[in-house]
XYZ file of C-alpha atoms in Angstrom:
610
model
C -22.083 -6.300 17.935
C -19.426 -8.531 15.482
C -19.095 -7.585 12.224
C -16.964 -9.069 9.826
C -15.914 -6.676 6.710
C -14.717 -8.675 3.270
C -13.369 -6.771 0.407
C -12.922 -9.415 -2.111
C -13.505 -10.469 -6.742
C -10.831 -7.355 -7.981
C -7.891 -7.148 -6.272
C -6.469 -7.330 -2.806
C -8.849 -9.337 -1.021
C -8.878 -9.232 2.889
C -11.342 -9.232 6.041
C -11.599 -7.274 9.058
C -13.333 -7.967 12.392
C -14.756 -5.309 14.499
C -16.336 -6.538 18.170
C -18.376 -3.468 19.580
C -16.861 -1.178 17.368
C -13.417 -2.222 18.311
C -10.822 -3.280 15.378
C -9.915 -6.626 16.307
C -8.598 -8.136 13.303
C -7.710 -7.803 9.779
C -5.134 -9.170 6.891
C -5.264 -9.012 3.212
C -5.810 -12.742 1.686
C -2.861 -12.949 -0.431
C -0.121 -13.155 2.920
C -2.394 -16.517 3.319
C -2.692 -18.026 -0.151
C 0.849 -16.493 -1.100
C -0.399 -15.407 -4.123
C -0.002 -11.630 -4.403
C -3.092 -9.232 -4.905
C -5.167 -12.281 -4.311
C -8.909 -11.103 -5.361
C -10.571 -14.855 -4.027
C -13.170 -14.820 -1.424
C -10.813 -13.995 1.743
C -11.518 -17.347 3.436
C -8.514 -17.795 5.174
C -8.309 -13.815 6.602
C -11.924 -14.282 7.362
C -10.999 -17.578 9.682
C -8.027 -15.711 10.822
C -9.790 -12.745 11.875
C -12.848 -15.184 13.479
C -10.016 -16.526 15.543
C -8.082 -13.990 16.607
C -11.502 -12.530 17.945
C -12.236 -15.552 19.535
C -16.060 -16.168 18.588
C -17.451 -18.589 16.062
C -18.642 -17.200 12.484
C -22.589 -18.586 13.504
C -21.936 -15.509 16.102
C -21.525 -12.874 13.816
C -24.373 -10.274 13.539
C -23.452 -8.758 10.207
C -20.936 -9.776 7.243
C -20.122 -6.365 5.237
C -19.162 -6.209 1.766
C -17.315 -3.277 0.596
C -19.054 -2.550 -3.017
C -22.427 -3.125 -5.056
C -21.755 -4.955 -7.555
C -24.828 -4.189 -9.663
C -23.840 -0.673 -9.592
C -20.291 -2.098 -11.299
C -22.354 -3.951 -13.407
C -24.722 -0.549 -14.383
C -21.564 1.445 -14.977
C -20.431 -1.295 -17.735
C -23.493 -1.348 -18.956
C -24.034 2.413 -19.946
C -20.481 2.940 -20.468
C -20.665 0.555 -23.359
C -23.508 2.024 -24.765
C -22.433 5.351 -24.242
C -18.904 4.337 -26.506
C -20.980 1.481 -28.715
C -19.761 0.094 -31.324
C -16.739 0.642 -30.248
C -15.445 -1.547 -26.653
C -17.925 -4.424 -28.111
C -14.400 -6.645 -27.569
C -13.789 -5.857 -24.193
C -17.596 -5.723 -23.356
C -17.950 -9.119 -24.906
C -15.418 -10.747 -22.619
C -16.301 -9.252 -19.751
C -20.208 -10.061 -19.843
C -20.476 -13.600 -19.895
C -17.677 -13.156 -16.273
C -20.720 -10.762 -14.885
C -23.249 -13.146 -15.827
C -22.045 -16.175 -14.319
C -19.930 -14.849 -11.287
C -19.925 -11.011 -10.770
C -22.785 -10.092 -11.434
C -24.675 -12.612 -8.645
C -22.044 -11.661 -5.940
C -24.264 -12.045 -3.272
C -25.287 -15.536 -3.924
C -21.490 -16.155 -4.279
C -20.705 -14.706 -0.792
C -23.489 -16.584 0.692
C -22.119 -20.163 -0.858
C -18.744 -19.141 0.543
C -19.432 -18.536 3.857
C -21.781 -21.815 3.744
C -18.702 -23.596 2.492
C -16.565 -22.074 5.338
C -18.595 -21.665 7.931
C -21.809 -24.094 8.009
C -24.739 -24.538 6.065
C -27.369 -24.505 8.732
C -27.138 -20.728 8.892
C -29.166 -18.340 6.408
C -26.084 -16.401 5.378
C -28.103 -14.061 3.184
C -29.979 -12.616 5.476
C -26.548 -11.087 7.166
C -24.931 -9.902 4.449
C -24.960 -6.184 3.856
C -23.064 -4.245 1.072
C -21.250 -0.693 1.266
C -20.946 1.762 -1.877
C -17.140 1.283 -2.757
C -15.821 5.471 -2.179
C -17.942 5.178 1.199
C -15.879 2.013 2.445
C -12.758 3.876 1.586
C -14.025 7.351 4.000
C -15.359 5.062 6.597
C -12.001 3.366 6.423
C -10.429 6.708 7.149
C -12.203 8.714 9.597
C -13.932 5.680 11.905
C -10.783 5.155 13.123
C -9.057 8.738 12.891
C -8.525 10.504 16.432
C -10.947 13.261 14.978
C -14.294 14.162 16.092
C -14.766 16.051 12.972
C -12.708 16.099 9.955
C -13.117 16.079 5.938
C -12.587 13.139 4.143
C -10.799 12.992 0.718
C -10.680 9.300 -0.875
C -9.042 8.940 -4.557
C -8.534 5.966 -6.609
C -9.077 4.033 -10.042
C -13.159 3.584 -9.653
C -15.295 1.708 -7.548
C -18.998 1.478 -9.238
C -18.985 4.893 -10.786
C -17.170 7.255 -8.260
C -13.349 8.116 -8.553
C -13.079 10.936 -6.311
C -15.593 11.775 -2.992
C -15.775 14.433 -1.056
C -17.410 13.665 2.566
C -17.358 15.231 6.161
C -17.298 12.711 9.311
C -18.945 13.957 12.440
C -19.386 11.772 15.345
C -20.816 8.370 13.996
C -21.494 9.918 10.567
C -20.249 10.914 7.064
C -22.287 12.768 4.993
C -20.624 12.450 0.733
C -21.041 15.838 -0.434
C -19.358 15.723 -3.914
C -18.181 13.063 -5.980
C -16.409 12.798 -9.389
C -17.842 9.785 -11.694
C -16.009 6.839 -13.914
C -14.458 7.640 -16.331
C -12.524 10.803 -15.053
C -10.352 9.347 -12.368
C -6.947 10.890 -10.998
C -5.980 7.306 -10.195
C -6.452 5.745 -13.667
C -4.400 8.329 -15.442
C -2.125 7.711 -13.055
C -2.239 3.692 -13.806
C -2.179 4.899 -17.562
C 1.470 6.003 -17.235
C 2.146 3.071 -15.590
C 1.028 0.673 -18.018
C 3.054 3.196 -20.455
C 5.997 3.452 -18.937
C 6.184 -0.638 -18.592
C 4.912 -1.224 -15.822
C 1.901 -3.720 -14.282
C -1.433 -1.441 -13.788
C -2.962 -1.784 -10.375
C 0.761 -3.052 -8.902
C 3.300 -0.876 -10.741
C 1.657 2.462 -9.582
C 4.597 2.661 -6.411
C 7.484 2.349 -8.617
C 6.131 5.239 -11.154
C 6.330 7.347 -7.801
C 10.005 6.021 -6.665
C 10.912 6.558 -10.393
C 9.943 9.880 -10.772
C 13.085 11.478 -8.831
C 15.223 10.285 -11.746
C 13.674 12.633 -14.219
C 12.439 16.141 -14.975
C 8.669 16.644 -15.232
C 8.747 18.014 -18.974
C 5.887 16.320 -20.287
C 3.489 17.921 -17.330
C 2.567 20.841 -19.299
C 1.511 18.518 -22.310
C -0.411 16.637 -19.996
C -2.656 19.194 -18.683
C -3.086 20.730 -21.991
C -4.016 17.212 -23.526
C -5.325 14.952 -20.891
C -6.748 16.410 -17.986
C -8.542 19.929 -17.599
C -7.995 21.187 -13.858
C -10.447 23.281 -12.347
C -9.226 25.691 -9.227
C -10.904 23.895 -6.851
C -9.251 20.280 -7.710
C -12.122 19.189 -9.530
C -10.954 17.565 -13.140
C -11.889 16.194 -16.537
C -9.847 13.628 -18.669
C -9.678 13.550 -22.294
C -10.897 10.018 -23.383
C -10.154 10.273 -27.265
C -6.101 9.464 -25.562
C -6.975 6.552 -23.356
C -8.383 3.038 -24.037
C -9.717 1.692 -20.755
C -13.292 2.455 -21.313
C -13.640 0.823 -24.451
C -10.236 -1.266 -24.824
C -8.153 -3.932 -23.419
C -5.544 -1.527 -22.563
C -4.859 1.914 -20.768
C -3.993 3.883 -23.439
C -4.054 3.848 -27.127
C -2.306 5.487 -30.842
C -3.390 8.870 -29.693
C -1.724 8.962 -26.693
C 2.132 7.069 -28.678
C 1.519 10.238 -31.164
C 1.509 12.581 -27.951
C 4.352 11.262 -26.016
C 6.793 10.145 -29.160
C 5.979 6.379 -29.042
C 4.237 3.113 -28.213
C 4.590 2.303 -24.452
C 8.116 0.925 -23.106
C 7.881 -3.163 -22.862
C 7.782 -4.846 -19.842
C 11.313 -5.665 -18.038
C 13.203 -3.604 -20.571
C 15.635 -1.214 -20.269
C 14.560 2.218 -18.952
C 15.151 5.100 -20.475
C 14.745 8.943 -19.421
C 11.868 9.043 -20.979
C 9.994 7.145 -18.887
C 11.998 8.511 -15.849
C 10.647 11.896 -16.985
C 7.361 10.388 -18.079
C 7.133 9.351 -14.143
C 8.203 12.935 -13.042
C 5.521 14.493 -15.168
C 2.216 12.526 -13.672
C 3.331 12.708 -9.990
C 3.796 16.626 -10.274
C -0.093 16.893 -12.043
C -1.500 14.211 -9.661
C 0.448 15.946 -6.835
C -1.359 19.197 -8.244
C -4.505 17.493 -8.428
C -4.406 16.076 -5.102
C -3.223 19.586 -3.432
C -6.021 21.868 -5.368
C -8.200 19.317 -4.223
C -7.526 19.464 -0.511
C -7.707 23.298 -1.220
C -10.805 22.998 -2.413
C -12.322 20.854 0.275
C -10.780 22.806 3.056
C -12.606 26.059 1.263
C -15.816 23.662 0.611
C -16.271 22.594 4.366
C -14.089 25.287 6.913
C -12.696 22.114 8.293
C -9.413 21.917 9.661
C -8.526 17.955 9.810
C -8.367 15.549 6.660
C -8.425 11.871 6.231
C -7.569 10.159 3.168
C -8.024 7.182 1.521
C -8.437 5.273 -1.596
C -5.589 3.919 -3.509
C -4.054 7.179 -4.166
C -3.978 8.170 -0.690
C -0.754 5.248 -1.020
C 0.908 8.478 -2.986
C 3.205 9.604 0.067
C 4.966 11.992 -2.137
C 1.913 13.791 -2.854
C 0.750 13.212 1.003
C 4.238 14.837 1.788
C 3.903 17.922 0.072
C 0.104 18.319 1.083
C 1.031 18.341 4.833
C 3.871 20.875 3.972
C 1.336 23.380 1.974
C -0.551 23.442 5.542
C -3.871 23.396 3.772
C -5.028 21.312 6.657
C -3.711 21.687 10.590
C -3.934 17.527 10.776
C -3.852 15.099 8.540
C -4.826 11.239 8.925
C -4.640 8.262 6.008
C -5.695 4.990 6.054
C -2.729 2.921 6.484
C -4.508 -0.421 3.848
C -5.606 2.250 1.808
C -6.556 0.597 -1.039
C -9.365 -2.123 -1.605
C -7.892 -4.099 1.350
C -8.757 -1.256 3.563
C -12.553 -1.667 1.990
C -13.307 -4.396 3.961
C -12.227 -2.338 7.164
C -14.379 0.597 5.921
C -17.570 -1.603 5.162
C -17.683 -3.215 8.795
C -17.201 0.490 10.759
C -19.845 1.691 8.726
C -22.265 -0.545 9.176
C -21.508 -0.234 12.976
C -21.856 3.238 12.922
C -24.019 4.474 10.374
C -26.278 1.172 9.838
C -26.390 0.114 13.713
C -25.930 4.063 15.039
C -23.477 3.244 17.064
C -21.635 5.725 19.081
C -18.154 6.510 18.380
C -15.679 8.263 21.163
C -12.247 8.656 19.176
C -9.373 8.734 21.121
C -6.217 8.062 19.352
C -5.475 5.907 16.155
C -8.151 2.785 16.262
C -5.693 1.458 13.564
C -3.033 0.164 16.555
C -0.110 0.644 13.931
C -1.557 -1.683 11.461
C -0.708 -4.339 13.306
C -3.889 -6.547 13.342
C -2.756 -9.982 11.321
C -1.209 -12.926 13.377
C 1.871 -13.110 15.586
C 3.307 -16.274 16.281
C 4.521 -18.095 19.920
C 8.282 -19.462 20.526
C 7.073 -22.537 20.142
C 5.114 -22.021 17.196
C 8.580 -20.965 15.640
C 10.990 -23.320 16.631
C 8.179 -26.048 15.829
C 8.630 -24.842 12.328
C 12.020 -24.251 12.196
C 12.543 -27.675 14.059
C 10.523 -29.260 10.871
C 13.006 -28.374 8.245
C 16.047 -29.125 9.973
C 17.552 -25.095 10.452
C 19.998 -24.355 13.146
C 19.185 -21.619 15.423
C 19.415 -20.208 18.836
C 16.922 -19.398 21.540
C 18.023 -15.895 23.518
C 16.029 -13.691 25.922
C 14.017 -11.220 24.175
C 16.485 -8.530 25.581
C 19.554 -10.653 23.962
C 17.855 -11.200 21.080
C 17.146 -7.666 20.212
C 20.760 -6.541 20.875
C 21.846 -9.525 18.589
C 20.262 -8.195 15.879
C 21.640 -4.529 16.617
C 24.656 -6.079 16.699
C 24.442 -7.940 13.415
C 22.864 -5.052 11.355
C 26.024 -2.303 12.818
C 28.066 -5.462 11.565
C 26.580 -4.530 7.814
C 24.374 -7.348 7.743
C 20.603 -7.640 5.935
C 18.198 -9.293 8.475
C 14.641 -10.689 8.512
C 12.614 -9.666 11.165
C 9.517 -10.956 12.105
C 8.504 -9.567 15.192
C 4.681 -9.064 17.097
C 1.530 -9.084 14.701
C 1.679 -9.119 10.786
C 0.681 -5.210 9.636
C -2.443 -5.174 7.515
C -1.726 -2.810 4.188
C 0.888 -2.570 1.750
C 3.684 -1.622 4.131
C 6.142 -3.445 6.170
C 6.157 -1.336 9.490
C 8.553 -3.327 11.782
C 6.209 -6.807 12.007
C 7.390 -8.232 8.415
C 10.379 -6.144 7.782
C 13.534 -6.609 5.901
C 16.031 -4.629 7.906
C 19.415 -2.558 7.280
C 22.144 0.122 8.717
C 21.125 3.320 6.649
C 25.067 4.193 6.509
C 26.263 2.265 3.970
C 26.285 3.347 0.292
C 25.802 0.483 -1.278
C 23.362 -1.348 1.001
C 20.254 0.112 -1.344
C 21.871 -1.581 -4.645
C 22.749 -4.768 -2.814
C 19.568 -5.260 -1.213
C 17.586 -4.546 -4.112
C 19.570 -6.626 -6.334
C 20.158 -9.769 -4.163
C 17.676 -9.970 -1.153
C 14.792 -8.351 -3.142
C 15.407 -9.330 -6.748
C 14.292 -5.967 -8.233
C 14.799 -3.155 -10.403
C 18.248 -0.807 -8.734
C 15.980 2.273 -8.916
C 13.532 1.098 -6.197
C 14.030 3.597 -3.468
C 13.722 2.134 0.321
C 12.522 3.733 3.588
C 14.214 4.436 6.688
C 12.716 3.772 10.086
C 13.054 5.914 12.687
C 11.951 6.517 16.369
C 9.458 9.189 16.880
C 11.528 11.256 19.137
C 14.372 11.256 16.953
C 12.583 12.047 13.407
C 13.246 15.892 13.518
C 16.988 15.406 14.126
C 16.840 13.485 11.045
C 14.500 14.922 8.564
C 12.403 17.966 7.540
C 9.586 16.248 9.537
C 8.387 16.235 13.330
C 4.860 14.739 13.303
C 3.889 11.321 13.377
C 4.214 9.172 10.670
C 3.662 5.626 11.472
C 2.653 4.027 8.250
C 4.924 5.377 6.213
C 2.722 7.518 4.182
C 4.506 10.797 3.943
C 7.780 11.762 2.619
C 10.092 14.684 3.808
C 13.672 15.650 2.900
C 16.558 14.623 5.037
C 18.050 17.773 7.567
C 20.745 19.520 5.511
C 22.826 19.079 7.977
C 22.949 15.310 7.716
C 23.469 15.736 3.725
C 26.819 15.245 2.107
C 28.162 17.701 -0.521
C 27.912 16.662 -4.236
C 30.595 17.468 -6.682
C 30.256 19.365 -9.812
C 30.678 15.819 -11.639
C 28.325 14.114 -9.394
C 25.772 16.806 -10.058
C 25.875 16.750 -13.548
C 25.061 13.263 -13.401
C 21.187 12.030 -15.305
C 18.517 9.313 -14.744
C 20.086 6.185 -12.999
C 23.105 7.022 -12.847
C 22.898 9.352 -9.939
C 21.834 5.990 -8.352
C 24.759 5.306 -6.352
C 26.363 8.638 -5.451
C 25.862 8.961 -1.598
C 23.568 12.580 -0.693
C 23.929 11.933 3.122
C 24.866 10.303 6.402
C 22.156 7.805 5.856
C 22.960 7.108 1.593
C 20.592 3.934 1.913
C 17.800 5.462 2.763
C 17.972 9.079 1.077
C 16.398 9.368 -2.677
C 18.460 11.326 -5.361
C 16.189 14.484 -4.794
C 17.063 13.955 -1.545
C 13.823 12.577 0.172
C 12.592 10.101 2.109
C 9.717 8.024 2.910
C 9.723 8.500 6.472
C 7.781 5.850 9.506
C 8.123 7.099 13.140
C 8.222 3.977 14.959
C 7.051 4.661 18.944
C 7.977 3.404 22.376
C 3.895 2.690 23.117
C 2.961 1.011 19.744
C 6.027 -0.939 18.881
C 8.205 -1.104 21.750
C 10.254 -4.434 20.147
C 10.858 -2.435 16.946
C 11.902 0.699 18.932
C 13.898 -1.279 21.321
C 16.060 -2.411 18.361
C 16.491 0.950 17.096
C 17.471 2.139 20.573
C 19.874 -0.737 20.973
C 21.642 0.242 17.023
C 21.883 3.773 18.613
C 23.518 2.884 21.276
C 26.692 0.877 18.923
C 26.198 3.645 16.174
C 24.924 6.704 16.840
C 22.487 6.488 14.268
C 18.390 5.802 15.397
C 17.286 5.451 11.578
C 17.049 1.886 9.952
C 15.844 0.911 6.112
C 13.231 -0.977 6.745
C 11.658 -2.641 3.207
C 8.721 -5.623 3.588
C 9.792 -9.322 4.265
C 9.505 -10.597 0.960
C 11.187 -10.950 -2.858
C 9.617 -9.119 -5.874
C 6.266 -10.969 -6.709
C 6.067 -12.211 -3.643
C 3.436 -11.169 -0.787
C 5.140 -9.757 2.390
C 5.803 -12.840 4.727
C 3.022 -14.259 7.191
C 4.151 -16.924 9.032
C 7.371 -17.929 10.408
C 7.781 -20.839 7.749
C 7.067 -17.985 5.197
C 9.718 -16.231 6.996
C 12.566 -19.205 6.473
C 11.350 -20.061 2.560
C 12.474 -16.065 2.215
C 15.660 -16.281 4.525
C 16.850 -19.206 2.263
C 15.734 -18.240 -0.902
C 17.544 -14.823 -0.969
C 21.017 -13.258 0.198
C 19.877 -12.704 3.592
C 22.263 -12.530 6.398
C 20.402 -13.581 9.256
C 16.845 -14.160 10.587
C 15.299 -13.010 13.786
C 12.065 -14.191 14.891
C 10.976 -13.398 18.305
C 13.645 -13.919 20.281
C 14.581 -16.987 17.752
C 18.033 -16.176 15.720
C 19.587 -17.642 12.856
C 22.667 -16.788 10.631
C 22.539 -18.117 6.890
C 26.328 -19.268 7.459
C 25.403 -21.434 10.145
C 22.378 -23.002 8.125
C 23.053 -26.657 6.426
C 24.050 -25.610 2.504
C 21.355 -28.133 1.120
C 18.736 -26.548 2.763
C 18.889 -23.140 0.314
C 16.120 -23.012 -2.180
C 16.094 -21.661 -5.488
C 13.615 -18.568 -4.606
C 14.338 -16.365 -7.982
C 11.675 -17.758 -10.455
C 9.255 -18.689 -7.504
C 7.005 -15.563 -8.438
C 6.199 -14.002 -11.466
C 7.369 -10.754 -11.502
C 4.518 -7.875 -10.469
């Protein structure tokens, strides 16, 4: 049985292959196309993924989408004639897109594939097509080591559910509860986003690595205004303050009056308002998300969770769930979002459509590391093309190299195994730093990443080593739950230093690993192990063994606005473009001193800004 998933036409397009239930393949479109959050038909993941799985697209029994569009289409629809007359601008320019593209989705996956793949072949007749929230469990608990578990997903909408309820036995899930469009945890979220400045459906992490800067004093106004929380995490929004239903925006007057202005502009200066405005939603949606894992745990008897859905991406709020031991285990979909859809869509229609038998037995995920890896050859070819000068080494010399380099104080690419398939950088696409130095999270976020000096970074660590390093001793592989660092690796703030506000506690160091530790003194935390990654915990080993330190920052292989690196001429574009030290590919090194001067690029105006 091959069954290729496609998530694809709102953002964060990708594919996913699945050969007799086994994850073979998947990659989001955009690390092909190099446009980020690309929402085209995934042809390029799709051939990727048809490749990497060896067999020819005419052999596929089943192509699953991840949605129904006509459902989308129903909820805009009724939700402009619930609101009528007012939305008729934003209804009337988003009909005439439904009637000639949306709305006819199949037809337009059909001509794709025909396109791609042949036009002998009756494409229609293979396509099959999810419910949106459904994708999103499947996503989760098909792959999940459980046998039996609860299943949480949370995000913006998909046709008219926000929030699902489901329990996964065996080959099944079974939704038992589901909150509709338009109350949805995830779009108030992206409605402080879009206030505070920032770009809805992109912004939504740096609201959560903003929030440490500020007190949550506008919570309480929030749930008295906004959203009405019930006891068992169920919730209600007040629409009269928001403007997506009917509007062109997230939020509207109502919602200036409430919170003492119109929104902040894009790429202005913050203030700590919006630094408190970010602490305020992530302690309600953190509140949310907790009474609602209450809630189901109370609901079902169950003892195991998976999450997904875009705010399953919420690792703060994933954090402090696991800590409230509301559940004994907890699992989350690594591509969360709508990537992970098209992952979700193929295991359910092997398992619930086909009734095929499922025998968990560990994380069918593989660390996320499904996209393409690349040959020697392949690398050197490239490098070979644009004229770079670098060095072949044994993988073994290679990896101490690059130990060496980064206890030097040096930034390094690293491009290393198979690409990871979600939002995070987990050692295959990484950007990698010693944790030690104070000012290594200003410099790399100011001249390797070209971003905003608040944006927090994670450390890396190996799994056997996490507990002597932070309040954590679980797995955490995808980089999906925060803890605080042990007290006995923090440092001792002055009275000055803690009287300090907003951004400018920035750059005082809280502990023997200042690059990686947020002011509040967390940290989004992966485990990297010996059995999944053993390059990427080789290279921790080796910077151990010259600095007594097994933690690295580890932030994805790319500049702001740009999609985390694919391939390795992706890899030297980014090297050259940006401040980096050195490159390691494979067992391929390079130092930027040693590189020709005119081969630099100008990378900073490459992308626009996300």
């Amino acid at each position: 049985m091959r069954i290729l998933g496609i998530s694809a036409y709102y953002h964060d397009a990708a594919a996913a292959l699945l050969v007799d239930g086994e994850i073979v393949a998947a990659a989001q479109e955009e690390r092909f196309t190099r446009v980020k959050h690309d929402a085209s038909f995934p042809i390029h993941a799709a051939r990727y993924c048809l490749s990497a799985g060896g067999i020819e697209a005419a052999a596929l029994d089943g192509i699953a989408f991840y949605d129904k569009p006509f459902l989308k289409f129903e909820r805009l629809l009724e939700t402009y004639l619930a609101f009528a007359p007012r939305g008729f601008r934003s209804f009337a320019t988003a009909l005439p897109v439904w009637l000639k593209d949306k709305l006819f989705q199949k037809r337009m996956i059909a001509d794709a594939l025909r396109d791609a793949f042949g036009k002998d072949i009756d494409w229609t007749q293979r396509l099959l097509f999810s419910e949106h929230h459904l994708s999103h469990a499947a996503s989760a608990f098909f792959p999940s080591p459980f046998d039996e578990a609860a299943v949480l997903t949370m995000d913006g909408v998909g046709e008219w559910t926000t929030t699902s309820l489901a329990i996964g036995r065996g080959n099944d899930l079974k939704v038992l509860r589901e909150i509709h469009f338009p109350h949805s945890l995830g779009l108030l979220y992206s409605a402080f986003t879009y206030y505070t400045g920032f770009k809805v459906n992109s912004g939504e992490y740096k609201v959560m690595g903003l929030a440490p800067y500020g007190e949550p004093r506008f919570a309480q106004r929030i749930k008295q205004h906004l959203i009405d929380i019930k006891d068992d995490g169920s919730f209600a929004l007040d629409l009269r303050y928001f403007d997506y239903c009917t509007g062109l925006t997230m939020t509207n007057a109502r919602f200036d009056a409430l919170f003492g202005g119109p929104p902040r502009a894009p790429e202005s200066q913050l203030t700590q308002r919006e630094m408190d405005l970010a602490a305020s939603i992530q302690a309600v949606t953190e509140e949310v998300v907790l009474k609602l894992a209450q809630g189901v745990q109370r609901a079902t008897g169950l003892r195991k969770l998976c999450l997904a859905g875009g705010v399953a991406l919420n690792c703060v709020a994933n954090g402090k769930l696991l800590r409230a031991g509301v559940f004994d285990e907890l699992y989350i979909q690594p591509a969360a979002g709508d990537a992970g859809g098209a992952l979700g869509a193929a295991l359910g229609a092997h398992h619930m459509l086909h009734s095929k038998p499922r025998r968990p037995s560990g994380d069918a995920m593989r660390g996320a590391y499904l996209g393409p890896a690349y040959a020697t050859r392949e690398i050197t070819a490239a490098l070979d093309r644009v004229g770079a000068s670098y060095t072949v080494l044994s993988d073994e010399r290679a990896i101490a190299q690059a130990a060496q380099w980064l206890a030097d104080g040096m930034a390094i690419g690293w491009l290393s195994g198979r690409m990871e398939f979600g939002p995070r950088a987990l050692g295959g696409r990484s950007i990698l730093a010693d944790p030690r130095s104070p000012q290594m999270q200003k410099q790399l976020n100011l001249k390797v990443k070209y971003r905003e000096s608040f944006r927090p970074f994670a450390p890396s660590v190996r799994r056997e080593d996490v507990a002597a390093w932070f309040e954590l001793d679980t797995d955490s592989p995808y980089m999906l739950l925060v803890a605080d660092v042990k007290h006995e690796r923090r440092r001792a703030m002055t009275d000055a230093e803690r009287a300090l506000f907003g951004i400018d506690q920035l750059n005082v160091p809280r502990s023997d690993i200042p690059a990686v530790t947020h002011v509040d003194y967390s940290a989004r935390i992966q485990t990297v192990s010996a059995e999944v990654n053993p390059r990427y915990h080789a290279l921790l080993s080796a910077f151990n063994e010259l600095t007594g330190c097994s933690v690295l920052v580890n932030t994805s292989f790319n500049v702001r606005g740009e999609p985390i690196v694919c391939t390795p001429d992706d890899a030297w574009r980014c090297f050259m473009g940006c401040e980096l030290d050195a490159l390691v590919m494979e067992n391929v090194v390079l130092k930027k001193s040693d590189q020709p001067a005119a081969l630099k690029v100008e990378y900073t105006q490459r992308y626009a800004l996300d």
